[in-house]
CSV table of N, CA and C in Angstrom, one decimal:
chain,number,residue,atom,x,y,z
J,712,UNK,N,-5.5,-37.2,6.8
J,712,UNK,CA,-4.2,-37.4,6.3
J,712,UNK,C,-3.5,-36.0,6.0
J,713,UNK,N,-2.3,-35.8,6.4
J,713,UNK,CA,-1.7,-34.5,6.2
J,713,UNK,C,-0.9,-34.5,4.9
J,714,UNK,N,-1.2,-33.6,4.0
J,714,UNK,CA,-0.4,-33.4,2.8
J,714,UNK,C,0.8,-32.6,3.1
J,715,UNK,N,1.7,-32.5,2.1
J,715,UNK,CA,2.9,-31.7,2.3
J,715,UNK,C,2.5,-30.2,2.4
J,716,UNK,N,1.4,-29.8,1.8
J,716,UNK,CA,1.0,-28.4,1.9
J,716,UNK,C,0.5,-28.1,3.3
J,717,UNK,N,-0.3,-29.0,3.8
J,717,UNK,CA,-0.8,-28.8,5.2
J,717,UNK,C,0.3,-28.9,6.2
J,718,UNK,N,1.3,-29.7,5.9
J,718,UNK,CA,2.5,-29.8,6.7
J,718,UNK,C,3.3,-28.5,6.7
J,719,UNK,N,3.4,-28.0,5.5
J,719,UNK,CA,4.2,-26.7,5.4
J,719,UNK,C,3.4,-25.6,6.1
J,720,UNK,N,2.1,-25.5,5.9
J,720,UNK,CA,1.3,-24.5,6.6
J,720,UNK,C,1.4,-24.7,8.1
J,721,UNK,N,1.4,-25.9,8.6
J,721,UNK,CA,1.5,-26.2,10.0
J,721,UNK,C,2.8,-25.7,10.6
J,722,UNK,N,3.9,-26.0,9.9
J,722,UNK,CA,5.2,-25.5,10.3
J,722,UNK,C,5.3,-24.0,10.2
J,723,UNK,N,4.7,-23.4,9.2
J,723,UNK,CA,4.7,-21.9,9.1
J,723,UNK,C,4.0,-21.3,10.2
J,724,UNK,N,2.8,-21.9,10.6
J,724,UNK,CA,2.0,-21.3,11.7
J,724,UNK,C,2.8,-21.4,13.0
J,725,UNK,N,3.4,-22.6,13.2
J,725,UNK,CA,4.2,-22.8,14.4
J,725,UNK,C,5.4,-21.9,14.5
J,726,UNK,N,6.2,-21.8,13.4
J,726,UNK,CA,7.4,-21.0,13.4
J,726,UNK,C,7.1,-19.5,13.6
J,727,UNK,N,6.1,-19.1,12.8
J,727,UNK,CA,5.8,-17.6,12.9
J,727,UNK,C,5.2,-17.3,14.2
J,728,UNK,N,4.3,-18.1,14.8
J,728,UNK,CA,3.7,-17.7,16.1
J,728,UNK,C,4.8,-17.9,17.2
J,729,UNK,N,5.7,-18.8,17.0
J,729,UNK,CA,6.8,-19.0,18.0
J,729,UNK,C,7.7,-17.8,18.0
J,730,UNK,N,8.1,-17.4,16.8
J,730,UNK,CA,9.0,-16.2,16.7
J,730,UNK,C,8.3,-15.0,17.3
J,731,UNK,N,7.0,-14.8,16.9
J,731,UNK,CA,6.2,-13.7,17.5
J,731,UNK,C,6.2,-13.7,19.0
J,732,UNK,N,5.8,-14.8,19.5
J,732,UNK,CA,5.7,-14.9,21.0
J,732,UNK,C,7.0,-14.8,21.6
J,733,UNK,N,8.1,-15.3,21.0
J,733,UNK,CA,9.4,-15.2,21.6
J,733,UNK,C,10.0,-13.8,21.6
J,734,UNK,N,9.8,-13.1,20.5
J,734,UNK,CA,10.3,-11.8,20.4
J,734,UNK,C,9.5,-10.9,21.4
J,735,UNK,N,8.2,-11.0,21.4
J,735,UNK,CA,7.4,-10.2,22.3
J,735,UNK,C,7.7,-10.5,23.8
J,736,UNK,N,8.0,-11.8,24.1
J,736,UNK,CA,8.3,-12.1,25.4
J,736,UNK,C,9.7,-11.6,25.8
J,737,UNK,N,10.6,-11.6,24.9
J,737,UNK,CA,12.0,-11.1,25.2
J,737,UNK,C,11.9,-9.6,25.4
J,738,UNK,N,11.1,-8.9,24.7
J,738,UNK,CA,10.9,-7.4,24.9
J,738,UNK,C,10.4,-7.2,26.2
J,739,UNK,N,9.3,-8.0,26.6
J,739,UNK,CA,8.7,-7.8,27.9
J,739,UNK,C,9.6,-8.0,29.1
J,740,UNK,N,10.4,-9.0,29.0
J,740,UNK,CA,11.2,-9.4,30.2
J,740,UNK,C,12.6,-8.8,30.2
J,741,UNK,N,13.1,-8.2,29.1
J,741,UNK,CA,14.5,-7.7,29.1
J,741,UNK,C,14.5,-6.3,28.6
J,742,UNK,N,14.0,-6.0,27.4
J,742,UNK,CA,14.1,-4.7,26.8
J,742,UNK,C,13.3,-3.7,27.6
J,743,UNK,N,12.1,-4.0,27.9
J,743,UNK,CA,11.3,-3.0,28.7
J,743,UNK,C,11.8,-2.6,30.0
J,744,UNK,N,12.3,-3.5,30.8
J,744,UNK,CA,12.9,-3.1,32.1
J,744,UNK,C,14.1,-2.1,31.8
J,745,UNK,N,14.9,-2.4,30.8
J,745,UNK,CA,16.0,-1.6,30.4
J,745,UNK,C,15.5,-0.2,30.0
J,746,UNK,N,14.5,-0.1,29.2
J,746,UNK,CA,14.0,1.2,28.7
J,746,UNK,C,13.4,2.0,29.9
J,747,UNK,N,12.8,1.3,30.9
J,747,UNK,CA,12.3,2.1,32.0
J,747,UNK,C,13.4,2.6,32.9
J,748,UNK,N,14.6,2.0,32.8
J,748,UNK,CA,15.7,2.5,33.7
J,748,UNK,C,16.4,3.7,33.1
J,749,UNK,N,16.1,4.0,31.8
J,749,UNK,CA,16.8,5.1,31.1
J,749,UNK,C,16.2,6.5,31.3
J,750,UNK,N,17.0,7.5,31.4
J,750,UNK,CA,16.5,8.9,31.4
J,750,UNK,C,15.7,9.1,30.1
J,751,UNK,N,14.8,10.1,30.1
J,751,UNK,CA,13.9,10.3,28.9
J,751,UNK,C,14.7,10.5,27.6
J,752,UNK,N,15.7,11.3,27.5
J,752,UNK,CA,16.4,11.5,26.2
J,752,UNK,C,17.0,10.3,25.7
J,753,UNK,N,17.7,9.5,26.6
J,753,UNK,CA,18.3,8.3,26.2
J,753,UNK,C,17.3,7.2,25.8
J,754,UNK,N,16.2,7.2,26.6
J,754,UNK,CA,15.1,6.3,26.2
J,754,UNK,C,14.6,6.6,24.8
J,755,UNK,N,14.4,7.8,24.4
J,755,UNK,CA,13.9,8.2,23.1
J,755,UNK,C,14.9,7.7,22.0
J,756,UNK,N,16.2,7.9,22.2
J,756,UNK,CA,17.2,7.5,21.3
J,756,UNK,C,17.1,5.9,21.1
J,757,UNK,N,17.1,5.2,22.2
J,757,UNK,CA,17.1,3.8,22.2
J,757,UNK,C,15.8,3.2,21.5
J,758,UNK,N,14.7,3.8,21.9
J,758,UNK,CA,13.4,3.4,21.3
J,758,UNK,C,13.4,3.5,19.8
J,759,UNK,N,14.0,4.6,19.3
J,759,UNK,CA,14.1,4.8,17.8
J,759,UNK,C,15.0,3.7,17.2
J,760,UNK,N,16.1,3.4,17.9
J,760,UNK,CA,17.0,2.4,17.3
J,760,UNK,C,16.3,1.0,17.3
J,761,UNK,N,15.6,0.7,18.4
J,761,UNK,CA,15.0,-0.7,18.4
J,761,UNK,C,13.9,-0.8,17.3
J,762,UNK,N,13.2,0.3,17.1
J,762,UNK,CA,12.1,0.2,16.1
J,762,UNK,C,12.6,0.0,14.7
J,763,UNK,N,13.8,0.4,14.4
J,763,UNK,CA,14.3,0.2,13.0
J,763,UNK,C,14.4,-1.3,12.7
J,764,UNK,N,14.7,-2.1,13.6
J,764,UNK,CA,14.8,-3.6,13.3
J,764,UNK,C,13.4,-4.3,13.4
J,765,UNK,N,12.6,-3.9,14.4
J,765,UNK,CA,11.4,-4.6,14.6
J,765,UNK,C,10.3,-4.3,13.6
J,766,UNK,N,10.2,-3.0,13.3
J,766,UNK,CA,9.0,-2.6,12.5
J,766,UNK,C,8.9,-3.2,11.1
J,767,UNK,N,10.0,-3.3,10.3
J,767,UNK,CA,9.8,-3.9,9.0
J,767,UNK,C,9.6,-5.5,9.1
J,768,UNK,N,10.1,-6.1,10.1
J,768,UNK,CA,10.1,-7.6,10.1
J,768,UNK,C,8.9,-8.2,10.8
J,769,UNK,N,8.6,-7.7,12.0
J,769,UNK,CA,7.5,-8.3,12.8
J,769,UNK,C,6.2,-8.4,12.2
J,770,UNK,N,5.7,-7.3,11.5
J,770,UNK,CA,4.4,-7.5,10.9
J,770,UNK,C,4.3,-8.6,9.8
J,771,UNK,N,5.4,-8.8,9.1
J,771,UNK,CA,5.5,-9.8,8.1
J,771,UNK,C,5.4,-11.2,8.8
J,772,UNK,N,6.2,-11.4,9.9
J,772,UNK,CA,6.2,-12.7,10.6
J,772,UNK,C,4.8,-13.0,11.2
J,773,UNK,N,4.2,-12.0,11.8
J,773,UNK,CA,2.8,-12.2,12.4
J,773,UNK,C,1.8,-12.5,11.3
J,774,UNK,N,1.9,-11.8,10.2
J,774,UNK,CA,1.0,-12.1,9.1
J,774,UNK,C,1.1,-13.5,8.5
J,775,UNK,N,2.4,-14.0,8.4
J,775,UNK,CA,2.6,-15.3,7.9
J,775,UNK,C,1.9,-16.3,8.8
J,776,UNK,N,2.1,-16.2,10.1
J,776,UNK,CA,1.4,-17.1,11.0
J,776,UNK,C,-0.1,-17.0,10.9
J,777,UNK,N,-0.6,-15.8,10.9
J,777,UNK,CA,-2.1,-15.6,10.8
J,777,UNK,C,-2.6,-16.2,9.5
J,778,UNK,N,-2.0,-16.0,8.4
J,778,UNK,CA,-2.5,-16.5,7.1
J,778,UNK,C,-2.4,-18.0,7.1
J,779,UNK,N,-1.3,-18.6,7.6
J,779,UNK,CA,-1.2,-20.0,7.7
J,779,UNK,C,-2.3,-20.6,8.5
J,780,UNK,N,-2.6,-20.0,9.7
J,780,UNK,CA,-3.7,-20.5,10.5
J,780,UNK,C,-5.0,-20.5,9.8
J,781,UNK,N,-5.3,-19.4,9.1
J,781,UNK,CA,-6.6,-19.3,8.4
J,781,UNK,C,-6.7,-20.3,7.2
J,782,UNK,N,-5.5,-20.5,6.6
J,782,UNK,CA,-5.5,-21.5,5.5
J,782,UNK,C,-5.6,-23.0,6.0
J,783,UNK,N,-5.2,-23.2,7.3
J,783,UNK,CA,-5.4,-24.5,7.9
J,783,UNK,C,-6.8,-24.8,8.3
J,784,UNK,N,-7.6,-23.8,8.5
J,784,UNK,CA,-9.0,-24.1,8.9
J,784,UNK,C,-9.7,-25.0,8.0
J,785,UNK,N,-9.8,-24.7,6.7
J,785,UNK,CA,-10.5,-25.6,5.8
J,785,UNK,C,-9.8,-27.0,5.6
J,786,UNK,N,-8.5,-27.0,5.8
J,786,UNK,CA,-7.7,-28.3,5.7
J,786,UNK,C,-8.2,-29.2,6.8
J,787,UNK,N,-8.3,-28.6,8.0
J,787,UNK,CA,-8.7,-29.4,9.2
J,787,UNK,C,-10.2,-29.7,9.1
J,788,UNK,N,-11.0,-28.8,8.6
J,788,UNK,CA,-12.4,-29.1,8.4
J,788,UNK,C,-12.6,-30.3,7.4
J,789,UNK,N,-11.8,-30.2,6.3
J,789,UNK,CA,-11.9,-31.3,5.3
J,789,UNK,C,-11.5,-32.6,5.8
J,790,UNK,N,-10.6,-32.6,6.8
J,790,UNK,CA,-10.1,-33.8,7.4
J,790,UNK,C,-11.1,-34.3,8.5
J,791,UNK,N,-12.2,-33.5,8.6
J,791,UNK,CA,-13.2,-33.8,9.7
J,791,UNK,C,-12.5,-33.9,11.0
J,792,UNK,N,-11.7,-32.8,11.3
J,792,UNK,CA,-10.9,-32.8,12.5
J,792,UNK,C,-11.2,-31.6,13.3
J,793,UNK,N,-11.3,-31.7,14.6
J,793,UNK,CA,-11.6,-30.5,15.5
J,793,UNK,C,-10.6,-29.5,15.6
J,794,UNK,N,-9.4,-29.7,15.1
J,794,UNK,CA,-8.3,-28.7,15.2
J,794,UNK,C,-8.6,-27.5,14.4
J,795,UNK,N,-9.6,-27.5,13.5
J,795,UNK,CA,-9.9,-26.3,12.8
J,795,UNK,C,-10.3,-25.1,13.7
J,796,UNK,N,-10.9,-25.4,14.8
J,796,UNK,CA,-11.3,-24.3,15.7
J,796,UNK,C,-10.0,-23.7,16.4
J,797,UNK,N,-9.0,-24.6,16.7
J,797,UNK,CA,-7.8,-24.1,17.3
J,797,UNK,C,-7.0,-23.2,16.3
J,798,UNK,N,-7.0,-23.6,15.0
J,798,UNK,CA,-6.3,-22.8,14.0
J,798,UNK,C,-7.1,-21.5,13.8
J,799,UNK,N,-8.4,-21.5,13.8
J,799,UNK,CA,-9.2,-20.3,13.7
J,799,UNK,C,-8.9,-19.3,14.8
J,800,UNK,N,-8.9,-19.8,16.1
J,800,UNK,CA,-8.7,-19.0,17.2
J,800,UNK,C,-7.3,-18.5,17.3
J,801,UNK,N,-6.3,-19.3,16.9
J,801,UNK,CA,-4.9,-18.9,16.9
J,801,UNK,C,-4.7,-17.8,15.9
J,802,UNK,N,-5.3,-17.9,14.7
J,802,UNK,CA,-5.3,-16.8,13.7
J,802,UNK,C,-5.9,-15.6,14.2
J,803,UNK,N,-7.0,-15.7,14.9
J,803,UNK,CA,-7.7,-14.5,15.4
J,803,UNK,C,-6.9,-13.8,16.5
J,804,UNK,N,-6.2,-14.7,17.3
J,804,UNK,CA,-5.3,-14.1,18.4
J,804,UNK,C,-4.1,-13.3,17.7
J,805,UNK,N,-3.6,-13.9,16.7
J,805,UNK,CA,-2.5,-13.2,16.0
J,805,UNK,C,-3.0,-11.9,15.3
J,806,UNK,N,-4.2,-11.9,14.8
J,806,UNK,CA,-4.8,-10.7,14.2
J,806,UNK,C,-5.0,-9.7,15.3
J,807,UNK,N,-5.5,-10.1,16.5
J,807,UNK,CA,-5.7,-9.2,17.6
J,807,UNK,C,-4.4,-8.6,18.1
J,808,UNK,N,-3.4,-9.4,18.1
J,808,UNK,CA,-2.0,-8.9,18.5
J,808,UNK,C,-1.6,-7.8,17.5
J,809,UNK,N,-1.9,-8.0,16.2
J,809,UNK,CA,-1.6,-7.0,15.2
J,809,UNK,C,-2.4,-5.7,15.4
J,810,UNK,N,-3.6,-5.9,15.8
J,810,UNK,CA,-4.5,-4.7,16.0
J,810,UNK,C,-4.0,-3.9,17.2
J,811,UNK,N,-3.6,-4.6,18.3
J,811,UNK,CA,-3.0,-3.9,19.4
J,811,UNK,C,-1.8,-3.1,19.0
J,812,UNK,N,-0.9,-3.8,18.2
J,812,UNK,CA,0.3,-3.1,17.8
J,812,UNK,C,-0.1,-1.9,17.0
J,813,UNK,N,-0.9,-2.0,16.0
J,813,UNK,CA,-1.1,-0.9,15.0
J,813,UNK,C,-2.0,0.2,15.6
J,814,UNK,N,-2.9,-0.2,16.5
J,814,UNK,CA,-3.8,0.8,17.1
J,814,UNK,C,-3.3,1.4,18.4
J,815,UNK,N,-2.4,0.7,19.0
J,815,UNK,CA,-1.9,1.2,20.3
J,815,UNK,C,-0.4,1.5,20.3
J,816,UNK,N,0.5,0.5,20.1
J,816,UNK,CA,1.9,0.7,20.2
J,816,UNK,C,2.5,1.6,19.1
J,817,UNK,N,2.0,1.4,17.9
J,817,UNK,CA,2.6,2.2,16.8
J,817,UNK,C,2.3,3.7,16.9
J,818,UNK,N,1.1,4.1,17.3
J,818,UNK,CA,0.8,5.5,17.5
J,818,UNK,C,1.7,6.1,18.6
J,819,UNK,N,2.0,5.3,19.6
J,819,UNK,CA,2.9,5.8,20.7
J,819,UNK,C,4.3,5.9,20.1
J,820,UNK,N,4.7,5.0,19.3
J,820,UNK,CA,6.1,5.0,18.7
J,820,UNK,C,6.2,6.3,17.8
J,821,UNK,N,5.2,6.6,17.1
J,821,UNK,CA,5.2,7.9,16.3
J,821,UNK,C,5.3,9.1,17.2
J,822,UNK,N,4.7,9.1,18.3
J,822,UNK,CA,4.8,10.2,19.3
J,822,UNK,C,6.2,10.4,19.8
J,823,UNK,N,6.8,9.2,20.1
J,823,UNK,CA,8.2,9.2,20.7
J,823,UNK,C,9.2,9.7,19.6
J,824,UNK,N,9.0,9.4,18.3
J,824,UNK,CA,9.9,9.8,17.3
J,824,UNK,C,9.8,11.3,17.1
J,825,UNK,N,8.7,12.0,17.4
J,825,UNK,CA,8.6,13.4,17.2
J,825,UNK,C,9.3,14.2,18.3
J,826,UNK,N,9.7,13.6,19.4
J,826,UNK,CA,10.3,14.3,20.5
J,826,UNK,C,11.8,14.4,20.3
J,827,UNK,N,12.4,15.6,20.5
J,827,UNK,CA,13.8,15.8,20.4
J,827,UNK,C,14.4,15.3,21.6
J,828,UNK,N,15.3,14.2,21.5
J,828,UNK,CA,15.9,13.6,22.7
J,828,UNK,C,16.8,14.6,23.5
J,829,UNK,N,17.3,15.6,22.8
J,829,UNK,CA,18.1,16.6,23.4
J,829,UNK,C,17.4,17.8,24.1
J,830,UNK,N,16.1,17.8,23.9
J,830,UNK,CA,15.3,18.9,24.4
J,830,UNK,C,13.9,18.4,24.8
J,831,UNK,N,13.9,17.4,25.7
J,831,UNK,CA,12.6,16.8,26.2
J,831,UNK,C,11.9,17.8,27.0
J,832,UNK,N,10.7,18.2,26.7
J,832,UNK,CA,9.9,19.2,27.5
J,832,UNK,C,9.7,18.7,28.9
J,833,UNK,N,9.7,19.7,29.8
J,833,UNK,CA,9.5,19.4,31.2
J,833,UNK,C,8.2,18.7,31.5
J,834,UNK,N,7.2,19.0,30.7
J,834,UNK,CA,5.8,18.4,30.9
J,834,UNK,C,5.6,17.2,29.9
J,835,UNK,N,6.7,16.6,29.5
J,835,UNK,CA,6.6,15.5,28.6
J,835,UNK,C,5.9,14.3,29.2
J,836,UNK,N,4.9,13.8,28.4
J,836,UNK,CA,4.2,12.6,28.9
J,836,UNK,C,5.0,11.4,28.6
J,837,UNK,N,5.4,10.6,29.6
J,837,UNK,CA,6.2,9.4,29.5
J,837,UNK,C,5.2,8.3,29.0
J,838,UNK,N,5.5,7.8,27.8
J,838,UNK,CA,4.6,6.7,27.2
J,838,UNK,C,4.9,5.3,27.7
J,839,UNK,N,6.0,5.1,28.4
J,839,UNK,CA,6.4,3.8,28.7
J,839,UNK,C,5.4,2.9,29.5
J,840,UNK,N,4.7,3.5,30.5
J,840,UNK,CA,3.7,2.6,31.2
J,840,UNK,C,2.6,2.2,30.2
J,841,UNK,N,2.0,3.1,29.4
J,841,UNK,CA,1.0,2.7,28.5
J,841,UNK,C,1.5,1.7,27.5
J,842,UNK,N,2.6,2.0,26.9
J,842,UNK,CA,3.2,1.1,25.9
J,842,UNK,C,3.4,-0.3,26.5
J,843,UNK,N,3.9,-0.3,27.7
J,843,UNK,CA,4.1,-1.6,28.4
J,843,UNK,C,2.8,-2.4,28.6
J,844,UNK,N,1.7,-1.7,29.0
J,844,UNK,CA,0.4,-2.4,29.1
J,844,UNK,C,-0.1,-2.9,27.8
J,845,UNK,N,0.1,-2.2,26.7
J,845,UNK,CA,-0.3,-2.6,25.4
J,845,UNK,C,0.6,-3.8,25.0
J,846,UNK,N,1.8,-3.7,25.3
J,846,UNK,CA,2.8,-4.8,24.9
J,846,UNK,C,2.4,-6.1,25.6
J,847,UNK,N,2.1,-6.0,26.9
J,847,UNK,CA,1.7,-7.2,27.7
J,847,UNK,C,0.5,-7.8,27.0
J,848,UNK,N,-0.5,-7.0,26.6
J,848,UNK,CA,-1.7,-7.6,25.9
J,848,UNK,C,-1.3,-8.3,24.7
J,849,UNK,N,-0.5,-7.7,23.8
J,849,UNK,CA,-0.2,-8.4,22.5
J,849,UNK,C,0.7,-9.6,22.8
J,850,UNK,N,1.5,-9.5,23.8
J,850,UNK,CA,2.4,-10.7,24.1
J,850,UNK,C,1.5,-11.9,24.6
J,851,UNK,N,0.5,-11.6,25.4
J,851,UNK,CA,-0.4,-12.6,25.9
J,851,UNK,C,-1.2,-13.2,24.7
J,852,UNK,N,-1.6,-12.4,23.8
J,852,UNK,CA,-2.3,-12.9,22.6
J,852,UNK,C,-1.4,-13.8,21.8
J,853,UNK,N,-0.2,-13.4,21.6
J,853,UNK,CA,0.8,-14.2,20.7
J,853,UNK,C,1.1,-15.5,21.4
J,854,UNK,N,1.3,-15.5,22.7
J,854,UNK,CA,1.6,-16.7,23.4
J,854,UNK,C,0.4,-17.7,23.3
J,855,UNK,N,-0.8,-17.1,23.5
J,855,UNK,CA,-2.0,-17.9,23.3
J,855,UNK,C,-2.1,-18.6,21.9
J,856,UNK,N,-1.7,-17.8,20.9
J,856,UNK,CA,-1.7,-18.3,19.5
J,856,UNK,C,-0.7,-19.4,19.4
J,857,UNK,N,0.5,-19.3,19.9
J,857,UNK,CA,1.5,-20.3,19.9
J,857,UNK,C,1.0,-21.6,20.5
J,858,UNK,N,0.4,-21.5,21.7
J,858,UNK,CA,-0.1,-22.7,22.4
J,858,UNK,C,-1.1,-23.4,21.6
J,859,UNK,N,-2.1,-22.6,21.1
J,859,UNK,CA,-3.1,-23.3,20.3
J,859,UNK,C,-2.6,-23.9,19.0
J,860,UNK,N,-1.6,-23.2,18.3
J,860,UNK,CA,-1.0,-23.8,17.1
J,860,UNK,C,-0.3,-25.1,17.4
J,861,UNK,N,0.4,-25.1,18.5
J,861,UNK,CA,1.1,-26.3,18.9
J,861,UNK,C,0.2,-27.5,19.1
J,862,UNK,N,-0.9,-27.2,19.8
J,862,UNK,CA,-1.9,-28.3,20.1
J,862,UNK,C,-2.5,-28.7,18.7
J,863,UNK,N,-2.9,-27.7,17.9
J,863,UNK,CA,-3.6,-28.0,16.7
J,863,UNK,C,-2.7,-28.8,15.7
J,864,UNK,N,-1.5,-28.4,15.6
J,864,UNK,CA,-0.6,-29.1,14.6
J,864,UNK,C,-0.3,-30.5,15.1
J,865,UNK,N,-0.1,-30.7,16.4
J,865,UNK,CA,0.1,-32.1,16.9
J,865,UNK,C,-1.1,-33.0,16.7
J,866,UNK,N,-2.3,-32.4,16.8
J,866,UNK,CA,-3.5,-33.2,16.7
J,866,UNK,C,-4.0,-33.4,15.3
J,867,UNK,N,-3.4,-32.6,14.3
J,867,UNK,CA,-3.9,-32.6,12.9
J,867,UNK,C,-3.3,-33.9,12.3
């Protein structure tokens, strides 16, 4: 039987993982192609502007989903329900997405911020391909978490 607390946690896990997957998907299909089309100096300026909105908000959203998932594991176990494993894996997928962000994308973001967009060196290493590969990884992890959360909440 689902209590109001487990219902609130389920909604939190779904909403947070849905926002995470949706934002990352939108970046992958729209923002990144735009960034790739820009010359280096303009790319650096736009990258900085985009980061101002994403960086304070997205880690909080991802953590809300991850914590909700982990709190739902004992709820599902107590209900003697197999959805505990789905919540556990969804939480781990969100954690993995965070790790990719913090260990991969964020260091690249810091490198981009250090480059003067008006004086991009001729030998500048363009981080966009590596950043895109890391982004695809974290997007896949977030979409996987959303799918598992949807199945787990429906079956709880």
